[in-house]
CSV table of C-alpha atoms and ligand atoms in Angstrom, one decimal:
chain,number,residue,atom,x,y,z
A,8,MET,CA,-37.0,-14.3,1.0
A,9,ILE,CA,-36.0,-15.0,-2.8
A,10,GLN,CA,-39.5,-15.5,-3.7
A,11,MET,CA,-40.6,-12.0,-2.5
A,12,TYR,CA,-37.7,-10.6,-4.0
A,13,GLU,CA,-38.9,-12.1,-7.4
A,14,SER,CA,-42.0,-10.7,-6.8
A,15,LEU,CA,-40.7,-7.3,-7.0
A,16,GLY,CA,-38.3,-7.9,-10.0
A,17,ILE,CA,-35.2,-9.0,-8.9
A,18,SER,CA,-33.6,-12.1,-10.2
A,19,ARG,CA,-31.9,-15.0,-8.8
A,20,GLU,CA,-28.4,-14.1,-10.1
A,21,VAL,CA,-29.2,-10.3,-8.8
A,22,TYR,CA,-29.9,-11.7,-5.2
A,23,GLU,CA,-27.2,-14.3,-4.9
A,24,TYR,CA,-24.9,-11.7,-6.2
A,25,SER,CA,-26.0,-9.2,-3.4
A,26,GLU,CA,-26.0,-11.8,-0.7
A,27,LYS,CA,-22.4,-12.5,-1.3
A,28,ILE,CA,-21.5,-8.8,-1.2
A,29,LEU,CA,-23.5,-8.6,2.0
A,30,SER,CA,-21.7,-11.6,4.0
A,31,GLY,CA,-18.4,-9.6,4.2
A,32,LEU,CA,-19.9,-6.5,5.3
A,33,LYS,CA,-21.0,-7.5,9.0
A,34,ASP,CA,-18.2,-5.7,10.7
A,35,ARG,CA,-18.9,-2.4,8.8
A,36,PHE,CA,-22.7,-2.5,9.5
A,37,GLN,CA,-21.7,-3.2,13.4
A,38,THR,CA,-19.7,0.2,13.4
A,39,ILE,CA,-22.6,2.0,11.8
A,40,ASP,CA,-25.1,0.5,14.5
A,41,GLU,CA,-22.5,1.7,17.1
A,42,THR,CA,-22.4,5.3,15.8
A,43,ALA,CA,-25.9,5.4,15.7
A,44,GLU,CA,-26.6,4.1,19.6
A,45,TYR,CA,-24.1,6.9,20.4
A,46,ASN,CA,-25.8,9.7,18.5
A,47,GLN,CA,-29.3,8.4,19.4
A,48,LEU,CA,-28.4,9.1,23.2
A,49,LYS,CA,-27.4,12.3,22.4
A,50,VAL,CA,-30.5,13.4,20.6
A,51,ILE,CA,-32.5,12.0,23.7
A,52,LYS,CA,-30.1,13.7,26.0
A,53,ALA,CA,-30.5,17.0,24.1
A,54,MET,CA,-34.6,16.7,24.2
A,55,GLN,CA,-34.5,16.1,28.1
A,56,ASP,CA,-31.9,18.6,29.0
A,57,ALA,CA,-34.1,21.4,26.9
A,58,ARG,CA,-37.6,19.8,28.7
A,59,VAL,CA,-39.2,19.1,25.6
A,60,SER,CA,-42.9,18.1,26.4
A,61,ALA,CA,-46.3,17.8,24.7
A,62,GLU,CA,-46.8,21.8,24.1
A,63,CYS,CA,-44.0,22.1,22.1
A,64,PHE,CA,-45.8,20.1,19.5
A,65,GLU,CA,-48.4,22.8,19.4
A,66,THR,CA,-49.5,24.9,16.0
A,67,SER,CA,-48.6,28.5,15.9
A,68,SER,CA,-49.6,31.0,13.4
A,69,GLY,CA,-49.4,34.7,12.7
A,70,TYR,CA,-46.5,36.4,14.0
A,71,GLY,CA,-45.6,33.3,16.0
A,72,TYR,CA,-44.7,35.3,19.0
A,73,ASN,CA,-43.7,33.0,22.1
A,74,ASP,CA,-43.5,30.0,20.2
A,75,ARG,CA,-42.1,27.4,22.7
A,76,GLY,CA,-42.2,24.7,20.3
A,77,ARG,CA,-39.8,26.2,17.9
A,78,ASP,CA,-37.7,28.2,20.6
A,79,THR,CA,-37.1,24.8,22.5
A,80,LEU,CA,-36.3,22.8,18.9
A,81,GLU,CA,-33.8,25.5,18.5
A,82,GLU,CA,-32.5,25.0,22.0
A,83,VAL,CA,-32.3,21.1,21.1
A,84,TYR,CA,-30.3,21.7,17.8
A,85,ALA,CA,-27.5,23.8,19.4
A,86,ASN,CA,-27.2,21.3,22.1
A,87,ILE,CA,-26.5,18.4,19.5
A,88,PHE,CA,-24.3,20.7,17.3
A,89,HIS,CA,-22.5,22.1,20.3
A,90,THR,CA,-22.9,25.7,19.4
A,91,GLU,CA,-24.5,28.5,21.3
A,92,ALA,CA,-27.8,28.9,19.3
A,93,ALA,CA,-29.8,27.7,16.4
A,94,LEU,CA,-32.3,28.7,14.0
A,95,VAL,CA,-34.6,25.7,12.8
A,96,ARG,CA,-37.5,26.5,10.6
A,97,PRO,CA,-39.8,25.5,8.3
A,98,GLN,CA,-39.5,29.4,6.6
A,99,ILE,CA,-35.8,28.0,5.2
A,100,THR,CA,-36.7,26.4,2.5
A,101,CYS,CA,-33.9,24.3,1.7
A,102,GLY,CA,-30.1,23.7,1.9
A,103,THR,CA,-29.4,26.4,-0.3
A,104,HIS,CA,-31.7,28.7,1.3
A,105,ALA,CA,-30.1,28.4,4.6
A,106,LEU,CA,-26.4,28.4,3.3
A,107,ALA,CA,-27.4,31.9,1.5
A,108,ILE,CA,-29.1,33.0,4.5
A,109,ALA,CA,-25.7,32.3,6.6
A,110,LEU,CA,-23.6,33.8,3.9
A,111,SER,CA,-25.4,37.0,3.1
A,112,ALA,CA,-26.2,37.5,6.8
A,113,ASN,CA,-22.8,37.7,8.0
A,114,LEU,CA,-21.3,39.3,4.6
A,115,ARG,CA,-21.1,43.0,4.0
A,116,PRO,CA,-20.0,44.8,0.4
A,117,GLY,CA,-16.0,44.5,0.7
A,118,ASP,CA,-15.9,41.4,2.5
A,119,GLU,CA,-14.5,38.4,0.8
A,120,LEU,CA,-15.7,34.8,1.1
A,121,LEU,CA,-12.8,32.1,1.0
A,122,SER,CA,-13.8,28.4,0.3
A,123,ILE,CA,-11.0,26.2,1.1
A,124,SER,CA,-12.6,23.1,0.1
A,125,GLY,CA,-12.5,23.8,-3.6
A,126,LYS,CA,-15.6,24.6,-5.6
A,127,PRO,CA,-19.0,24.6,-3.3
A,128,TYR,CA,-22.1,22.9,-4.2
A,129,ASP,CA,-23.4,23.4,-7.6
A,130,THR,CA,-26.3,25.6,-6.4
A,131,LEU,CA,-24.1,28.1,-4.3
A,132,GLU,CA,-22.4,29.0,-7.5
A,133,GLU,CA,-25.5,31.5,-8.0
A,134,VAL,CA,-25.9,32.5,-4.7
A,135,ILE,CA,-22.0,33.5,-4.6
A,136,GLY,CA,-22.2,34.8,-8.5
A,137,ILE,CA,-19.2,32.6,-9.5
A,138,ARG,CA,-22.2,32.0,-12.2
A,139,PRO,CA,-23.6,35.4,-12.3
A,140,SER,CA,-27.3,35.6,-10.9
A,141,ARG,CA,-29.6,38.1,-10.0
A,142,GLY,CA,-29.1,38.9,-6.3
A,143,SER,CA,-25.8,37.2,-5.6
A,144,LEU,CA,-23.6,38.0,-2.9
A,145,ALA,CA,-21.1,39.2,-6.2
A,146,GLU,CA,-24.2,41.9,-6.6
A,147,TYR,CA,-23.7,43.4,-3.3
A,148,GLY,CA,-19.9,43.9,-3.7
A,149,VAL,CA,-18.9,40.6,-1.9
A,150,THR,CA,-15.8,39.2,-3.5
A,151,TYR,CA,-15.2,35.5,-3.3
A,152,ALA,CA,-11.7,33.6,-3.3
A,153,GLN,CA,-11.1,29.5,-3.6
A,154,VAL,CA,-8.5,27.2,-2.6
A,155,ASP,CA,-8.9,23.7,-3.7
A,156,LEU,CA,-8.4,20.7,-2.1
A,157,LEU,CA,-4.7,18.8,-2.5
A,158,PRO,CA,-5.0,15.8,-4.9
A,159,ASP,CA,-5.6,13.6,-2.4
A,160,GLY,CA,-8.5,15.3,-0.8
A,161,SER,CA,-6.7,17.1,2.0
A,162,PHE,CA,-6.4,20.7,2.7
A,163,ASP,CA,-3.8,23.0,1.0
A,164,TYR,CA,-2.4,24.6,4.0
A,165,ASP,CA,0.1,27.0,2.3
A,166,ALA,CA,-2.5,28.0,-0.3
A,167,ILE,CA,-5.0,28.8,2.5
A,168,ARG,CA,-2.6,30.8,4.2
A,169,ALA,CA,-1.8,32.7,1.2
A,170,ALA,CA,-5.4,33.2,0.5
A,171,ILE,CA,-6.5,34.9,3.9
A,172,LYS,CA,-6.6,38.8,3.1
A,173,PRO,CA,-7.6,41.5,5.5
A,174,GLN,CA,-10.9,41.2,3.6
A,175,THR,CA,-11.5,37.8,4.3
A,176,LYS,CA,-14.5,37.5,6.4
A,177,MET,CA,-15.7,33.9,6.2
A,178,VAL,CA,-14.0,31.0,5.4
A,179,GLU,CA,-16.3,28.2,3.9
A,180,ILE,CA,-15.8,24.4,4.3
A,181,GLN,CA,-18.2,22.0,2.7
A,182,ARG,CA,-18.0,18.6,4.5
A,183,SER,CA,-19.7,16.5,1.9
A,184,LYS,CA,-18.4,16.0,-1.7
A,185,GLY,CA,-21.7,17.4,-3.2
A,186,TYR,CA,-21.6,16.7,-7.1
A,187,GLN,CA,-17.7,15.8,-7.1
A,188,THR,CA,-15.8,13.1,-7.0
A,189,ARG,CA,-13.6,14.2,-4.1
A,190,PRO,CA,-13.1,12.5,-0.8
A,191,THR,CA,-15.7,13.7,2.1
A,192,LEU,CA,-14.0,15.4,4.5
A,193,SER,CA,-14.3,14.0,8.2
A,194,VAL,CA,-14.9,16.2,11.1
A,195,THR,CA,-11.5,15.9,12.6
A,196,GLN,CA,-10.0,16.9,9.3
A,197,ILE,CA,-12.8,19.9,9.5
A,198,GLY,CA,-11.8,20.7,13.1
A,199,GLU,CA,-7.7,21.2,12.0
A,200,ALA,CA,-8.8,23.3,9.3
A,201,ILE,CA,-10.7,25.6,11.5
A,202,ALA,CA,-8.0,25.7,14.1
A,203,PHE,CA,-5.4,26.6,11.5
A,204,VAL,CA,-7.6,29.5,10.0
A,205,LYS,CA,-8.3,30.6,13.8
A,206,ASN,CA,-4.6,30.8,14.5
A,207,ILE,CA,-4.2,33.0,11.6
A,208,ARG,CA,-6.9,35.2,12.4
A,209,PRO,CA,-9.4,34.4,15.1
A,210,ASP,CA,-12.2,36.6,13.9
A,211,ILE,CA,-12.7,34.7,10.7
A,212,ILE,CA,-15.9,33.5,10.8
A,213,CYS,CA,-15.7,29.6,9.8
A,214,MET,CA,-18.9,28.1,8.3
A,215,VAL,CA,-19.6,24.4,7.4
A,216,ASP,CA,-22.2,23.3,4.9
A,217,ASN,CA,-22.9,20.0,6.8
A,218,CYS,CA,-25.2,18.8,4.4
A,219,TYR,CA,-25.5,15.1,4.3
A,220,GLY,CA,-23.1,14.9,7.1
A,221,GLU,CA,-25.0,15.0,10.3
A,222,PHE,CA,-25.0,11.9,12.4
A,223,VAL,CA,-22.7,9.9,10.4
A,224,GLU,CA,-19.7,10.5,12.9
A,225,LYS,CA,-20.1,11.1,16.6
A,226,LYS,CA,-18.8,14.4,16.6
A,227,GLU,CA,-20.4,17.3,14.4
A,228,PRO,CA,-18.3,20.4,13.3
A,229,GLY,CA,-19.7,22.6,15.8
A,230,GLU,CA,-17.9,20.6,18.7
A,231,LEU,CA,-14.6,21.5,16.7
A,232,GLY,CA,-15.0,25.2,16.4
A,233,ALA,CA,-17.1,25.8,13.5
A,234,ASP,CA,-19.1,29.1,14.0
A,235,MET,CA,-21.9,28.0,11.8
A,236,VAL,CA,-23.0,24.7,10.7
A,237,VAL,CA,-25.6,24.3,8.0
A,238,GLY,CA,-28.1,22.1,6.7
A,239,SER,CA,-31.4,21.0,5.4
A,240,LEU,CA,-34.1,19.3,7.1
A,241,ILE,CA,-34.9,17.4,4.3
A,242,LYS,CA,-31.7,15.3,4.7
A,243,ASN,CA,-30.4,13.6,7.5
A,244,PRO,CA,-31.6,15.6,10.5
A,245,GLY,CA,-34.9,15.5,9.5
A,246,GLY,CA,-35.2,11.8,9.6
A,247,GLY,CA,-37.7,11.5,6.9
A,248,LEU,CA,-40.4,13.0,8.7
A,249,ALA,CA,-40.0,17.0,8.4
A,250,PRO,CA,-41.7,18.1,5.4
A,251,ALA,CA,-39.4,20.8,4.5
A,252,GLY,CA,-36.9,23.2,6.1
A,253,GLY,CA,-33.4,24.1,7.1
A,254,TYR,CA,-31.4,24.7,10.0
A,255,ILE,CA,-28.2,27.1,11.0
A,256,ALA,CA,-26.7,26.2,14.2
A,257,GLY,CA,-23.7,28.5,15.5
A,258,THR,CA,-22.5,31.3,17.9
A,259,LEU,CA,-25.2,33.7,19.2
A,260,ALA,CA,-23.6,36.6,17.0
A,261,CYS,CA,-23.9,34.4,14.1
A,262,ILE,CA,-27.5,33.4,14.7
A,263,GLU,CA,-28.5,36.7,15.4
A,264,GLN,CA,-27.4,37.9,12.2
A,265,CYS,CA,-29.0,34.9,10.4
A,266,ALA,CA,-32.3,35.5,11.8
A,267,PHE,CA,-32.3,39.4,10.9
A,268,ARG,CA,-31.6,38.4,7.5
A,269,LEU,CA,-34.2,35.5,7.3
A,270,THR,CA,-37.4,37.7,8.9
A,271,SER,CA,-36.4,41.0,9.0
A,272,PRO,CA,-34.2,43.6,11.0
A,273,GLY,CA,-35.5,43.9,14.4
A,274,LEU,CA,-37.8,41.4,14.1
A,275,GLY,CA,-35.0,38.6,14.0
A,276,ARG,CA,-35.6,35.2,15.9
A,277,GLU,CA,-38.9,36.4,17.4
A,278,VAL,CA,-41.3,35.6,15.0
A,279,GLY,CA,-42.2,32.8,12.5
A,280,ALA,CA,-45.1,30.8,12.8
A,281,ASN,CA,-44.7,27.1,13.0
A,282,PHE,CA,-47.8,25.6,10.8
A,283,GLY,CA,-47.8,22.8,13.2
A,284,VAL,CA,-44.8,21.0,11.6
A,285,MET,CA,-43.2,20.9,15.3
A,286,GLN,CA,-44.2,17.2,15.9
A,287,SER,CA,-42.4,16.2,12.8
A,288,PHE,CA,-39.3,18.2,13.2
A,289,TYR,CA,-39.0,16.5,17.0
A,290,GLN,CA,-39.8,13.0,15.6
A,291,GLY,CA,-37.8,13.5,12.8
A,292,LEU,CA,-34.9,14.5,14.7
A,293,PHE,CA,-35.4,11.6,17.0
A,294,LEU,CA,-35.2,9.4,14.2
A,295,ALA,CA,-32.5,10.8,12.2
A,296,PRO,CA,-29.5,8.9,13.7
A,297,THR,CA,-31.0,5.4,12.9
A,298,VAL,CA,-32.4,6.9,9.3
A,299,THR,CA,-28.8,8.0,8.9
A,300,ALA,CA,-27.5,4.5,10.0
A,301,ALA,CA,-30.0,2.8,7.4
A,302,ALA,CA,-28.5,5.3,4.7
A,303,LEU,CA,-24.8,4.3,5.7
A,304,LYS,CA,-25.4,0.8,5.0
A,305,GLY,CA,-27.2,1.4,1.6
A,306,ALA,CA,-24.0,3.4,0.7
A,307,VAL,CA,-21.4,0.9,1.9
A,308,PHE,CA,-23.5,-2.1,0.2
A,309,ALA,CA,-23.5,-0.1,-3.5
A,310,ALA,CA,-19.9,1.1,-3.0
A,311,ASN,CA,-19.0,-2.6,-2.6
A,312,VAL,CA,-21.3,-4.0,-5.2
A,313,TYR,CA,-20.2,-1.5,-8.0
A,314,GLU,CA,-16.5,-1.5,-6.8
A,315,LYS,CA,-16.7,-5.5,-7.2
A,316,LEU,CA,-18.1,-4.8,-10.8
A,317,GLY,CA,-15.2,-2.9,-11.8
A,318,PHE,CA,-16.7,0.9,-11.4
A,319,ALA,CA,-14.7,3.6,-9.8
A,320,VAL,CA,-16.7,4.3,-6.6
A,321,VAL,CA,-16.5,6.9,-4.2
A,322,PRO,CA,-15.6,6.4,-1.2
A,323,ASP,CA,-14.4,3.1,-1.9
A,324,GLY,CA,-15.6,-0.3,-0.5
A,325,SER,CA,-13.7,-0.3,2.6
A,326,GLU,CA,-13.3,3.3,3.4
A,327,GLU,CA,-14.6,5.2,6.4
A,328,ARG,CA,-17.8,7.2,5.8
A,329,HIS,CA,-18.2,10.8,6.6
A,330,ASP,CA,-21.4,11.3,4.6
A,331,ILE,CA,-24.4,9.4,3.3
A,332,ILE,CA,-23.5,10.1,-0.2
A,333,GLN,CA,-22.0,7.3,-2.6
A,334,ALA,CA,-20.4,8.2,-6.0
A,335,ILE,CA,-20.4,5.6,-8.5
A,336,THR,CA,-18.7,6.5,-12.0
A,337,PHE,CA,-19.9,4.6,-14.8
A,338,GLY,CA,-18.3,6.5,-17.3
A,339,PHE,CA,-21.1,6.3,-19.8
A,340,PRO,CA,-24.7,7.7,-19.7
A,341,GLU,CA,-26.8,4.8,-20.1
A,342,GLY,CA,-25.0,3.4,-16.7
A,343,VAL,CA,-26.1,6.8,-14.9
A,344,ILE,CA,-29.9,6.3,-16.5
A,345,ALA,CA,-30.3,2.5,-15.8
A,346,PHE,CA,-29.0,3.0,-12.1
A,347,CYS,CA,-31.7,5.4,-11.7
A,348,GLU,CA,-34.1,3.7,-13.2
A,349,GLY,CA,-33.6,1.0,-10.8
A,350,ILE,CA,-33.9,3.4,-7.7
A,351,GLN,CA,-37.2,4.6,-8.8
A,352,ALA,CA,-38.5,1.2,-9.4
A,353,ALA,CA,-37.8,0.1,-6.0
A,354,ALA,CA,-39.5,3.0,-4.2
A,355,PRO,CA,-42.8,2.9,-2.2
A,356,VAL,CA,-44.4,6.0,-4.1
A,357,ASP,CA,-44.0,6.7,-8.2
A,358,SER,CA,-42.4,3.2,-8.9
A,359,TYR,CA,-44.4,3.1,-12.1
A,360,VAL,CA,-42.7,6.3,-13.7
A,361,THR,CA,-39.5,6.2,-15.4
A,362,PRO,CA,-37.2,9.0,-14.8
A,363,GLU,CA,-35.3,10.9,-17.7
A,364,PRO,CA,-32.5,13.6,-18.0
A,365,TRP,CA,-33.8,17.1,-17.8
A,366,ALA,CA,-32.9,20.8,-17.3
A,367,MET,CA,-33.0,21.5,-13.6
A,368,PRO,CA,-32.7,25.0,-12.0
A,369,GLY,CA,-29.4,25.8,-10.1
A,370,TYR,CA,-27.5,23.2,-12.6
A,371,ASP,CA,-25.7,23.7,-15.7
A,372,CYS,CA,-26.3,20.5,-17.6
A,373,ASP,CA,-29.3,18.0,-17.7
A,374,VAL,CA,-29.8,16.0,-14.6
A,375,ILE,CA,-31.4,12.9,-14.0
A,376,MET,CA,-33.1,12.2,-10.6
A,377,ALA,CA,-34.5,9.4,-9.1
A,378,ALA,CA,-37.0,9.5,-6.1
A,379,GLY,CA,-40.3,8.2,-4.8
A,380,ALA,CA,-40.3,9.9,-1.7
A,381,PHE,CA,-43.2,11.1,0.8
A,382,VAL,CA,-41.7,14.4,1.0
A,383,GLN,CA,-41.2,15.7,-2.4
A,384,GLY,CA,-37.3,16.1,-3.3
A,385,SER,CA,-36.3,14.3,-0.1
A,386,SER,CA,-32.7,13.0,-0.3
A,387,ILE,CA,-32.5,11.0,3.2
A,388,GLU,CA,-35.2,9.2,1.3
A,389,LEU,CA,-33.9,6.7,-1.1
A,390,SER,CA,-32.8,8.8,-4.2
A,391,ALA,CA,-29.9,9.1,-6.8
A,392,ASP,CA,-28.9,12.0,-9.2
A,393,GLY,CA,-26.8,12.1,-12.0
A,394,PRO,CA,-25.7,15.1,-14.2
A,395,ILE,CA,-25.5,14.0,-17.7
A,396,LYS,CA,-21.8,15.0,-18.2
A,397,PRO,CA,-18.4,13.5,-17.9
A,398,PRO,CA,-17.4,11.5,-15.9
A,399,TYR,CA,-21.3,10.1,-15.8
A,400,ALA,CA,-21.4,9.7,-12.0
A,401,VAL,CA,-24.2,8.9,-10.2
A,402,TYR,CA,-24.8,10.0,-6.8
A,403,PHE,CA,-26.7,7.7,-4.4
A,404,GLN,CA,-28.1,8.8,-1.0
A,405,GLY,CA,-30.5,8.0,1.3
A,406,GLY,CA,-33.0,5.2,2.4
A,407,LEU,CA,-35.3,5.3,5.6
A,408,THR,CA,-34.7,2.0,6.4
A,409,TRP,CA,-31.9,-0.2,5.5
A,410,PRO,CA,-34.2,-3.1,3.8
A,411,HIS,CA,-35.2,-0.3,1.3
A,412,ALA,CA,-32.1,1.0,0.7
A,413,LYS,CA,-31.0,-2.8,-0.1
A,414,LEU,CA,-34.0,-3.2,-2.4
A,415,GLY,CA,-33.1,0.0,-4.1
A,416,ILE,CA,-29.2,-1.0,-4.8
A,417,MET,CA,-30.5,-4.1,-6.0
A,418,MET,CA,-32.9,-3.0,-8.3
A,419,SER,CA,-30.5,-0.4,-10.0
A,420,LEU,CA,-28.0,-3.4,-10.5
A,421,GLN,CA,-31.1,-5.6,-12.0
A,422,LYS,CA,-31.2,-2.7,-14.6
A,423,LEU,CA,-28.0,-2.8,-15.6
A,424,TYR,CA,-28.0,-6.5,-15.7
A,425,GLU,CA,-31.1,-6.4,-17.9
A,426,LYS,CA,-29.5,-3.7,-20.2
A,427,GLY,CA,-26.4,-6.0,-20.8
A,428,LEU,CA,-24.1,-3.3,-19.1
A,429,VAL,CA,-22.7,-5.6,-16.4
A,430,LYS,CA,-21.9,-9.2,-16.0
A,431,LEU,CA,-22.5,-10.9,-12.8
A,432,ALA,CA,-19.5,-13.1,-11.9
B,17,PLP,C1,-27.7,19.2,-0.9
B,17,PLP,C2,-26.7,20.1,-0.7
B,17,PLP,C3,-26.9,21.5,-1.0
B,17,PLP,C4,-27.9,22.0,-0.9
B,17,PLP,O1,-29.2,22.0,-0.4
B,17,PLP,P1,-30.7,22.0,-1.1
B,17,PLP,O2,-31.7,21.5,0.0
B,17,PLP,O3,-30.6,20.9,-2.3
B,17,PLP,O4,-30.9,23.2,-1.5
B,17,PLP,C5,-25.8,22.3,-0.4
B,17,PLP,N1,-24.6,21.7,-0.1
B,17,PLP,C6,-24.6,20.3,0.0
B,17,PLP,C7,-22.8,19.6,0.5
B,17,PLP,C8,-25.5,19.7,-0.1
B,17,PLP,O5,-25.5,18.2,-0.2
């Protein structure tokens, strides 16, 4: 084994350090496997109940009328996320697009959007108009208000109550930390917040940005009253096989609105050819619970490796997980860069290129991104992003298999070690 690792560039010191860390993680990994088992059964049951058949994988073109594969897949998603309906489409280009549809489809001029989990994910700033942008909700007269989480990462219920106004039409809750070093919210916490909001005003639409959270727990936010649950297919639910796409699962009323926005008023869900992606959508969803488990093991391993080396990690090494993202704060840009170089060097694709910080659309500073992915930009595949600004934290996620996630972390450590940025005791 060690020779195989050495052939990939891992030194004996890094190998031994890693094995020592791993020997303490057996119980954690067992819990992760048990959640994957439960969620695998949930997915199989949903596919059986919707009578998924070989015809569901057939391609459609043109308008895409009567696309049985597409309609059945949407039924499967609705079942898994405990919602009345779902939109799951290759025409939804990414998570940001899915969220933009969910917001713009259900908000009208004069309505207010209230985020109760603090600042939303970076790319949503332009969607909402927090940072001015063409076509933002702000341009259409939709206002925005925000309640930050308390210092311990929990909801600020007093402030939420005070922020709910007659024009508040929708509440947004972001499950995952995104590019922040706050804790990720559990599904139970999200459910409590939804119940609190609904108790004040039952008509407020509660939307959860579910990116990176799918299949991490046994429950999804739809089970606890979310009106819309939104995510990307090149993250958890695509299982690494979906080549693109996004989903919105929710109440029939919300999903109809979203469909009219995505395609056209009047056409809605009836149109939208599948271009032959259906098998990858179904098969990726089938694999998603175990792929998510692999990514989670990688995240737990990374947390423990870097915590022991003295870096701040969120979540910490022993904390329960609610998404697949691991934040590691290096405090200096070289750490972020070396980490990303290691992730890149461990990839099956593009392992020979060196990632560099660069300006990216949607972000307000240079970002370094490491990914050697089969699907471009896929972050359920092993990948790391680091905005080059204080506190110089790297956000690591993914890994279609646990051995690959493990190699990636070991390689990141190798790069830091070679540059003299860490000492291995
Ligand atoms: C990734 C992510 C998004 C945006 O998804 P893209 O597919 O990158 O557009 C939104 N919110 C959160 C919390 C995310 O992690």
